[in-house]
Tab-separated table of C-alpha atoms in Angstrom:
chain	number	residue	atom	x	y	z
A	1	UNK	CA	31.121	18.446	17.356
A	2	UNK	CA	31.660	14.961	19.228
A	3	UNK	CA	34.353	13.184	20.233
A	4	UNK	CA	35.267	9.573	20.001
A	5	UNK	CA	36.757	7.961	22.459
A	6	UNK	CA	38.559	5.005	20.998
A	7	UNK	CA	40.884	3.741	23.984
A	8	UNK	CA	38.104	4.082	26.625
A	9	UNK	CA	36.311	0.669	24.880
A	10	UNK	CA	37.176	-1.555	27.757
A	11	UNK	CA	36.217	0.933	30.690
A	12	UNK	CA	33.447	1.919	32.184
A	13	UNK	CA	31.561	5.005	33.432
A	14	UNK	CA	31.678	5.130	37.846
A	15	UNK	CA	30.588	8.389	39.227
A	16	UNK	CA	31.541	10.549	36.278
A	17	UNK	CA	34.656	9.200	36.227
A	18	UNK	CA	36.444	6.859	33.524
A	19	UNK	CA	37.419	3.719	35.539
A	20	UNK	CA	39.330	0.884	34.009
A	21	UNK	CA	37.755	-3.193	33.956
A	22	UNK	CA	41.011	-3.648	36.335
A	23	UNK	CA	39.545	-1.420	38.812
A	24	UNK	CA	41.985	1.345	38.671
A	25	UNK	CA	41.349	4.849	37.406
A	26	UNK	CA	43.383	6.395	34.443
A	27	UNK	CA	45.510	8.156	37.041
A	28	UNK	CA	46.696	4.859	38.696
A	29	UNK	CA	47.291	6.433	42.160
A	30	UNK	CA	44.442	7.051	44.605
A	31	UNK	CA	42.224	9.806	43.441
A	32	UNK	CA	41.913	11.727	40.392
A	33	UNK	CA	43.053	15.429	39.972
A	34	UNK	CA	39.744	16.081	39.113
A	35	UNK	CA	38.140	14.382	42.382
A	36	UNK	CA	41.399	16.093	44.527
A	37	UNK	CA	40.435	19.891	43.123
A	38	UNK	CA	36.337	19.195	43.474
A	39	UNK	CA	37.069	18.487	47.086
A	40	UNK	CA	39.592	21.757	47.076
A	41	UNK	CA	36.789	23.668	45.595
A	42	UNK	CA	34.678	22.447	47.875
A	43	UNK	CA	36.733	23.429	50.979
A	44	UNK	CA	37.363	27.174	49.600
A	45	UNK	CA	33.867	27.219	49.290
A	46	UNK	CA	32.339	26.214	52.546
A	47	UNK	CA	35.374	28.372	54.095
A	48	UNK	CA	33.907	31.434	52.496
A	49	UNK	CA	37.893	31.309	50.672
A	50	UNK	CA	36.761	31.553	47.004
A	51	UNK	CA	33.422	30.333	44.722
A	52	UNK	CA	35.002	28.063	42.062
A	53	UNK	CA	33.485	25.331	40.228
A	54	UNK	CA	34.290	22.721	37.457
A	55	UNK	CA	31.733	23.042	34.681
A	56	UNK	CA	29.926	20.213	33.313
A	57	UNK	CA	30.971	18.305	31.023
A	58	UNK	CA	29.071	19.363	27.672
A	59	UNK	CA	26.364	16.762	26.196
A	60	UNK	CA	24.567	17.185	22.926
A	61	UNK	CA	21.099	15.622	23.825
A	62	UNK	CA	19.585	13.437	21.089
A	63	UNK	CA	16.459	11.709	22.654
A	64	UNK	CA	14.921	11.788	26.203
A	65	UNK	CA	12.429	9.209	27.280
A	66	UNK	CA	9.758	10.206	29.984
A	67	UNK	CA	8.545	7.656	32.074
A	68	UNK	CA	5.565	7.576	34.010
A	69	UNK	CA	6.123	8.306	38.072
A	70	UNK	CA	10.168	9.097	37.456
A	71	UNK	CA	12.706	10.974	36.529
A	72	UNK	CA	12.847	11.805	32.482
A	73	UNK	CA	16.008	9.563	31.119
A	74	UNK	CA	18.483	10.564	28.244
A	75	UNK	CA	18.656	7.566	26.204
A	76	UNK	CA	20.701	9.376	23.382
A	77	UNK	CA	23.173	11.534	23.701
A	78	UNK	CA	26.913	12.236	22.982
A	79	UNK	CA	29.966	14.190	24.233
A	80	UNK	CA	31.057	17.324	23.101
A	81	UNK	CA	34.054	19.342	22.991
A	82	UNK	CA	34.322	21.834	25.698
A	83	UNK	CA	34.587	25.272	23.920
A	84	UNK	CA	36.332	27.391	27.838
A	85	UNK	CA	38.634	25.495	30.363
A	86	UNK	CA	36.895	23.271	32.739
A	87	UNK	CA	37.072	25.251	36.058
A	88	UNK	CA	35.940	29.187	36.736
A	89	UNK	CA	34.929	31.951	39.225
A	90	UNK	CA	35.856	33.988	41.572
A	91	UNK	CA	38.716	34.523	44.057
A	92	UNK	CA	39.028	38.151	46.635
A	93	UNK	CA	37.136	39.572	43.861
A	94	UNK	CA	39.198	38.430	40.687
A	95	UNK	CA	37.766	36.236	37.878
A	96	UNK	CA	39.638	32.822	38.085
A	97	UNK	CA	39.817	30.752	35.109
A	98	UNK	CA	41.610	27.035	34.678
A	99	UNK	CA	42.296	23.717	33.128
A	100	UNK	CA	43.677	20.762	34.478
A	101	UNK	CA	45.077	17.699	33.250
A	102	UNK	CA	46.810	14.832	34.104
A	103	UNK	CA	49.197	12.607	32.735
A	104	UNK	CA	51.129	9.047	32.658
A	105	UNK	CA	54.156	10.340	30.732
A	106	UNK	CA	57.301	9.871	32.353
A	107	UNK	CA	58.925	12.939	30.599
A	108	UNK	CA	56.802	15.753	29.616
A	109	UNK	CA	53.299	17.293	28.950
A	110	UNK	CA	51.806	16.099	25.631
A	111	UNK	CA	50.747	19.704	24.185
A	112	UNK	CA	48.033	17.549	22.199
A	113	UNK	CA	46.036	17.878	26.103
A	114	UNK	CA	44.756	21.144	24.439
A	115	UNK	CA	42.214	21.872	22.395
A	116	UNK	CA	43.602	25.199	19.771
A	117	UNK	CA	40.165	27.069	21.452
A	118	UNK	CA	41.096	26.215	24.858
A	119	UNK	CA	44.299	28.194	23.929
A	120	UNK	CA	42.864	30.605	22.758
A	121	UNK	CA	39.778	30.740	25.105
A	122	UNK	CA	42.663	31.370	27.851
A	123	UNK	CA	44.599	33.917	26.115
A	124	UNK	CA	41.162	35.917	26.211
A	125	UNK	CA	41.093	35.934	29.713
A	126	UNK	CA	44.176	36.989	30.099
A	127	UNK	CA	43.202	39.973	27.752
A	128	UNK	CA	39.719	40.457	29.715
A	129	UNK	CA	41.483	41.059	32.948
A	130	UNK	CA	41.239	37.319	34.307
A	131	UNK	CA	43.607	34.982	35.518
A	132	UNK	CA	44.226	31.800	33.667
A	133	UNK	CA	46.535	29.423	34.048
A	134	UNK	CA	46.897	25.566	33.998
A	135	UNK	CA	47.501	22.817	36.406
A	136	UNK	CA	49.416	19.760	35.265
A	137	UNK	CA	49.549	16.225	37.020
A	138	UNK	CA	52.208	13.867	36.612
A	139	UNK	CA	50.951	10.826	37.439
A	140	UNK	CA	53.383	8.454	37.995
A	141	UNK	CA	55.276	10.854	40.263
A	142	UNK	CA	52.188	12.398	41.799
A	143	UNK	CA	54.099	16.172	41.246
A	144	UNK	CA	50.942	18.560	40.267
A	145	UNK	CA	52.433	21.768	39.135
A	146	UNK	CA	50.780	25.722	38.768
A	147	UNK	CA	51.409	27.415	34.882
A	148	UNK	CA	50.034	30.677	34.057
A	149	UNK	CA	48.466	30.878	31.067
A	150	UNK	CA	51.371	32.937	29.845
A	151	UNK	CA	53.628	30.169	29.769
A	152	UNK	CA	51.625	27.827	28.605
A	153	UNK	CA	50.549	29.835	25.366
A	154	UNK	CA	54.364	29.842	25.072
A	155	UNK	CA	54.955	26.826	24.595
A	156	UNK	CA	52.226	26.513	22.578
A	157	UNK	CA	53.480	29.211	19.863
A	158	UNK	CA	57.357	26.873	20.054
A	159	UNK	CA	55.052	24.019	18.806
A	160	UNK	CA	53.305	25.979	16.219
A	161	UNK	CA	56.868	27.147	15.097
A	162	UNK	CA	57.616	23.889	14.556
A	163	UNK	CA	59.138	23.238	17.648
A	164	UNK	CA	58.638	20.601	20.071
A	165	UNK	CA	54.997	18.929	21.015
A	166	UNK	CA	54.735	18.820	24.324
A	167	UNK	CA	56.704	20.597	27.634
A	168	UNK	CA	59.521	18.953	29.465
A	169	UNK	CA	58.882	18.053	32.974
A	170	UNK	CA	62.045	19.976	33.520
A	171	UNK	CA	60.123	22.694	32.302
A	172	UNK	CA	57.074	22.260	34.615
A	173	UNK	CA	59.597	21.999	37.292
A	174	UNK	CA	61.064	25.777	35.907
A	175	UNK	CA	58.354	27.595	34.720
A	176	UNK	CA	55.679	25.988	37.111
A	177	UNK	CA	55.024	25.824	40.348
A	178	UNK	CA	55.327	22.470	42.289
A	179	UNK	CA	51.914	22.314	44.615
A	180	UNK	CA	52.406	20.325	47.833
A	181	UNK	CA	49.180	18.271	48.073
A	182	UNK	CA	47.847	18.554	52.084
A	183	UNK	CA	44.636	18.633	53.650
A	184	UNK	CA	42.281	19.656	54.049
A	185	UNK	CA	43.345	21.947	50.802
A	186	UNK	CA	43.877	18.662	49.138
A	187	UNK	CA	45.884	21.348	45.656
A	188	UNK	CA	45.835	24.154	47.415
A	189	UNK	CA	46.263	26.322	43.467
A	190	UNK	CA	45.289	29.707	45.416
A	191	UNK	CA	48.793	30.043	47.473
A	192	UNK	CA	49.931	30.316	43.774
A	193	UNK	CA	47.572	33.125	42.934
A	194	UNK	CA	48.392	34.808	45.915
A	195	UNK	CA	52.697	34.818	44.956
A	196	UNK	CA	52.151	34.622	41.147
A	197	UNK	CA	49.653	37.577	40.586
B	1	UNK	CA	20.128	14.840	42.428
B	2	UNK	CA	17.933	14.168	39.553
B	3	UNK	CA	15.171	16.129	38.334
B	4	UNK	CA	11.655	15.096	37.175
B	5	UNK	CA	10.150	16.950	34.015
B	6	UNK	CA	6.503	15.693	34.573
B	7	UNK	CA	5.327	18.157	32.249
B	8	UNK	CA	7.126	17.792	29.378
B	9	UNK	CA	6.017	14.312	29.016
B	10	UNK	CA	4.595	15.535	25.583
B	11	UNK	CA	7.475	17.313	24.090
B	12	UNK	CA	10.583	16.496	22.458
B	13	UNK	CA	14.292	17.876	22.668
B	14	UNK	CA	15.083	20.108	19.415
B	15	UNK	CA	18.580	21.677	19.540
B	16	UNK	CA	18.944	21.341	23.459
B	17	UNK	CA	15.325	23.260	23.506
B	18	UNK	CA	12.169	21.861	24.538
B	19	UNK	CA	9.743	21.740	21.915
B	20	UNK	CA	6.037	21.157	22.425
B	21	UNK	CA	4.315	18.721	19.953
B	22	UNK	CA	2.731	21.700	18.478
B	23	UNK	CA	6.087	22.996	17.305
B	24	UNK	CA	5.861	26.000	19.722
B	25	UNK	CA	8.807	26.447	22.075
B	26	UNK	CA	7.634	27.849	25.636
B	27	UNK	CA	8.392	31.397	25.572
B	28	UNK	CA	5.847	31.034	21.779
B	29	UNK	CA	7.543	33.762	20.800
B	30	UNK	CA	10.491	33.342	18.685
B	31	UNK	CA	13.656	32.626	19.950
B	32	UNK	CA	13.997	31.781	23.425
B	33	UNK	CA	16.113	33.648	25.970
B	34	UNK	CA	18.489	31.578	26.125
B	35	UNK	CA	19.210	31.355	22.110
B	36	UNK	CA	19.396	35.295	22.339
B	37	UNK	CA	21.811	34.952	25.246
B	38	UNK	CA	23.657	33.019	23.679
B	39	UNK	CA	23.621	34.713	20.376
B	40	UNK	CA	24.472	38.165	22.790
B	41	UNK	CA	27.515	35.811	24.129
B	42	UNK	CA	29.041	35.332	21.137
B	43	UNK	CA	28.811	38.653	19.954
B	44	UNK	CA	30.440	40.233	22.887
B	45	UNK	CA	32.896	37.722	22.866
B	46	UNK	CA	33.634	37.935	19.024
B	47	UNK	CA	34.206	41.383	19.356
B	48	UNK	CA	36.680	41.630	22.299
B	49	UNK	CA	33.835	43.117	24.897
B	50	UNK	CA	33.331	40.115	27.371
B	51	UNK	CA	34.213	36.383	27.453
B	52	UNK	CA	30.662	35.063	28.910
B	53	UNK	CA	29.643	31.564	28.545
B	54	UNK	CA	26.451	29.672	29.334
B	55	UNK	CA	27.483	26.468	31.372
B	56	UNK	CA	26.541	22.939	29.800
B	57	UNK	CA	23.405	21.430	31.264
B	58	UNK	CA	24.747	19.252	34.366
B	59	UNK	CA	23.892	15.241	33.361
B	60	UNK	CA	24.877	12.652	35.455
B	61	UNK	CA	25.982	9.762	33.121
B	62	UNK	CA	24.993	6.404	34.266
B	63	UNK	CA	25.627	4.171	30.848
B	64	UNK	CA	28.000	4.741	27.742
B	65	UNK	CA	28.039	2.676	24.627
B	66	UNK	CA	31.225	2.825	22.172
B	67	UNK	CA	30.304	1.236	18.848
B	68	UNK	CA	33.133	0.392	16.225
B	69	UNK	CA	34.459	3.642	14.180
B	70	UNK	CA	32.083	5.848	15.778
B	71	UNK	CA	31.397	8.483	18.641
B	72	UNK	CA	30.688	7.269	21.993
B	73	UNK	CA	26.547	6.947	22.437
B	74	UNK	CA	25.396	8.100	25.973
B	75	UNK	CA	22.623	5.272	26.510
B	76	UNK	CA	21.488	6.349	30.024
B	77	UNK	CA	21.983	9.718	31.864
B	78	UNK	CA	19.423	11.639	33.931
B	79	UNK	CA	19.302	15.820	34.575
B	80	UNK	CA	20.935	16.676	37.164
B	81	UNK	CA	20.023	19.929	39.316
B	82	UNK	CA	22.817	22.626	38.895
B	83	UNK	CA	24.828	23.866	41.816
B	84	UNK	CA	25.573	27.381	40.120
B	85	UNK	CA	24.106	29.638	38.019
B	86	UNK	CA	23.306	28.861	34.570
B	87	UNK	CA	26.123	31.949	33.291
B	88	UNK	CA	29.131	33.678	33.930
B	89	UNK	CA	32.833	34.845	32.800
B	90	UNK	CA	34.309	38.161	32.729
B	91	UNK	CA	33.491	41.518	31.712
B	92	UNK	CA	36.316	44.347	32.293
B	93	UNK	CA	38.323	42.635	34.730
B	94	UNK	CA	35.254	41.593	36.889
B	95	UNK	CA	33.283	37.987	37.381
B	96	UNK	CA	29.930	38.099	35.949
B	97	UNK	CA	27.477	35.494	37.468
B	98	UNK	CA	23.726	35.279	36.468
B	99	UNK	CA	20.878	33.313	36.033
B	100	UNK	CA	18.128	33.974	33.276
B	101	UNK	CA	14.447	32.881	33.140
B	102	UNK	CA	11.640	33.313	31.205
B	103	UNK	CA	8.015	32.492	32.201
B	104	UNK	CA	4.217	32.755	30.778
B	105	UNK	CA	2.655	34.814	33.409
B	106	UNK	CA	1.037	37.168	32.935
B	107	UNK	CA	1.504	39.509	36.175
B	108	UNK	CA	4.635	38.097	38.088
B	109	UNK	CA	7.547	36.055	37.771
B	110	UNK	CA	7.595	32.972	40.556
B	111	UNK	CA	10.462	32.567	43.259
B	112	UNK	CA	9.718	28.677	42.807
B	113	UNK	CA	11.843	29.428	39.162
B	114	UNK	CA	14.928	29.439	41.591
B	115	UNK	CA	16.510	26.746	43.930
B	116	UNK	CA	17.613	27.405	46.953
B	117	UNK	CA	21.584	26.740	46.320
B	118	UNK	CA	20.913	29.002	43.325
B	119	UNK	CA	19.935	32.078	45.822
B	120	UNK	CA	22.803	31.077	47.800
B	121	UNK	CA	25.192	30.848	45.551
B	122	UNK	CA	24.159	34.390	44.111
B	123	UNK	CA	24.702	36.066	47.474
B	124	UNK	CA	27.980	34.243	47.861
B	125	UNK	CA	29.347	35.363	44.366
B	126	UNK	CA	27.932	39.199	45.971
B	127	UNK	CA	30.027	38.218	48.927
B	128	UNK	CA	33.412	37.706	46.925
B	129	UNK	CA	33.016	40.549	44.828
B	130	UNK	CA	31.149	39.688	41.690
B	131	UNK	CA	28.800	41.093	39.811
B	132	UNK	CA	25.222	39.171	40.366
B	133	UNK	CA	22.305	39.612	38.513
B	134	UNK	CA	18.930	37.717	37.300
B	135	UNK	CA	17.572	38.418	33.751
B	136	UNK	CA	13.907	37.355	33.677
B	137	UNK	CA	11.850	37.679	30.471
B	138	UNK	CA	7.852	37.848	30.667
B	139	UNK	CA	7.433	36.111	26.907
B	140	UNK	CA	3.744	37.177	26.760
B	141	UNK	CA	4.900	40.448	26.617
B	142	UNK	CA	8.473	39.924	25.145
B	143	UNK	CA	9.862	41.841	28.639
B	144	UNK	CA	13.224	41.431	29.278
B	145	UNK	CA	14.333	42.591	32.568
B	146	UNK	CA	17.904	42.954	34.733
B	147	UNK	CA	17.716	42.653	38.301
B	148	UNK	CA	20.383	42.804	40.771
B	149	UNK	CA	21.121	39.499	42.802
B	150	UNK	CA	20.517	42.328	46.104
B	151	UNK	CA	17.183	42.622	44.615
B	152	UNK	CA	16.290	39.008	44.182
B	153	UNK	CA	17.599	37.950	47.360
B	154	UNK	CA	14.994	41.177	49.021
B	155	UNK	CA	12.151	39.268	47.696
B	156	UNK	CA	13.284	35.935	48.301
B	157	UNK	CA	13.236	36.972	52.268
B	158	UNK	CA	10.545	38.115	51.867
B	159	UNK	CA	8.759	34.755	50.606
B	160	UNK	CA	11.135	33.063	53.676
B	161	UNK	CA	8.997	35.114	56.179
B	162	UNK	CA	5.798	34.289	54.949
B	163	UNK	CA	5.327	37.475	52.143
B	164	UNK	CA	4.135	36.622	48.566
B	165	UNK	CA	6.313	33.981	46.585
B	166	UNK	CA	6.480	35.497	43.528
B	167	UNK	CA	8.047	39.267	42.439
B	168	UNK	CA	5.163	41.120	40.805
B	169	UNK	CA	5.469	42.397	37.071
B	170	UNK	CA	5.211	46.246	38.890
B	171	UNK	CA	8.132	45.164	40.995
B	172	UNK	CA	10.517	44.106	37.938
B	173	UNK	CA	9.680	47.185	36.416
B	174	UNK	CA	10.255	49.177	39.795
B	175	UNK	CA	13.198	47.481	41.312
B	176	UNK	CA	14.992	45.742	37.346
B	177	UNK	CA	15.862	47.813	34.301
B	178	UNK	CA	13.834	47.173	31.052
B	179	UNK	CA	16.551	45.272	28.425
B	180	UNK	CA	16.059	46.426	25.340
B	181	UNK	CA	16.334	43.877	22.657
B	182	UNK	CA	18.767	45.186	19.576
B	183	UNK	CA	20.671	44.123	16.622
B	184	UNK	CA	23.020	42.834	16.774
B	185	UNK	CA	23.279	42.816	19.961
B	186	UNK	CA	20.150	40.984	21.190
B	187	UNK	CA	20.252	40.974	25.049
B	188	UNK	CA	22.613	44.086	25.357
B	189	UNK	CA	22.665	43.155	29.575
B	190	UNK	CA	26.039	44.699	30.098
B	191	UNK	CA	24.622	48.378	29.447
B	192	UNK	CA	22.947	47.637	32.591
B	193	UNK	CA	26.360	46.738	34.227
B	194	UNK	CA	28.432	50.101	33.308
B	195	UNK	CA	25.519	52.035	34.599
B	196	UNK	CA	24.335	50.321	37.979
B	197	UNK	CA	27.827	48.795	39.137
């Protein structure tokens, strides 16, 4: 399955990241989520604290060209819909499982973030034994908050009920976890793991 | 880090597999490993025994193209080496990491089939408590055999120190288990996991 990107005509592609012609990137303040919880990952990682990594993002590969004296190039090729969460592994000996998203809204979560297997992909970890939960950026306030999985599937059942499409920031703020951004733990997501679990 | 393929200069891309002009895919057998992995994925997933994906093929995307009413076209991307593993999720509570390979000798399986970060990052998932494993398949002889990251990283010492740089076919069968491929089950690996861990 591919996606189309329809709003993402004018960017352009900088280091795996989406980055608009004015120069600033979708989360309009100083570095993405995803480049804060890379460098995160990185630090639990070289501190011997926990193994986790973002996957990559999936590519259905069309047509490669081989040229002579350098590295084969991918000259077809589109995206694909990510059938798990973007970020596993493991954490004092528990399998770690999560998705994280960002967004401009002043209000709430748009619930439309999720993919219906990326629900359900986290409800089976939660089944398996695994902890799964979500982390949530509002952008324009920089608050990034921790939901488990539990919560999140929740919310998602109220929607399927007919109920409301997205989550409140109120309701971040109640069922979720505010994480204070520092450094060198840039989201430091494990403190959560540590209280929540 | 990109990769050069300087031998596959004569072979196209087929369903994410390399395919040689002849039509023959490498392990010229069949499936390939990976295709039964898979297959054994979704099985044990489907059926509420594990939740075990393989992780998308790391691409670092240099050039995107969005034409009118249609998917976005990767135009130019190049192979990036992975970090991790190539699979992993969660199996009875625990995180299940491993790498599988296949190869065409005919009496041993060559440590030059793993990268460095790879052995690292197998002793490191060890380290936090996973479960770490290799499955290596000797296509000739349609072999499939489990091996324990502790194994892998015994022979990989050895190589550091000067000793032979590849793990002999005796050795797999000495040191791995034999995987006996099933239906439907192809690649039942986590037999090997209820009895050795």
């Amino acid at each position: 399955m591919t996606i189309k990107y329809p709003n993402r005509k004018n960017n352009i592609l900088k280091n795996n990241e989406f980055i608009s012609k004015s120069g600033n990137t979708y989360s309009n303040r100083g570095m993405s989520l995803e480049e804060d919880l890379n460098a995160t990952n990185t630090y639990y990682l070289a501190n011997n604290i926990a193994n986790i990594h973002k996957k990559p993002t999936p590519v259905q590969i069309v047509k490669v060209d081989y040229p002579k004296r350098s590295a084969a190039v991918i000259r077809e090729a589109y995206f694909k819909q990510a059938s798990t969460t973007d970020y596993n592994g493991i954490y004092k000996g528990k399998y770690i499982d999560f998705e994280a998203k960002e967004t401009n809204n002043k209000t709430s979560f748009p619930l439309q973030n999720f993919h219906l297997h990326q629900i359900q992909h986290m409800e089976n970890v939660m089944i398996h034994g695994g902890i799964s939960f979500v982390i949530i950026k509002f952008s324009l306030y920089n608050e990034i908050y921790f939901m488990k999985a539990s919560d999140i599937l929740t919310f998602w059942q109220r929607q399927q009920q007919g109920g409301r499409k997205s989550i409140s920031i109120e309701e971040c703020r109640q069922f979720g976890t505010l994480l204070k951004t520092s450094y060198p733990i840039i989201v430091p997501y494990l403190n959560c793991i540590d209280e929540l679990y």
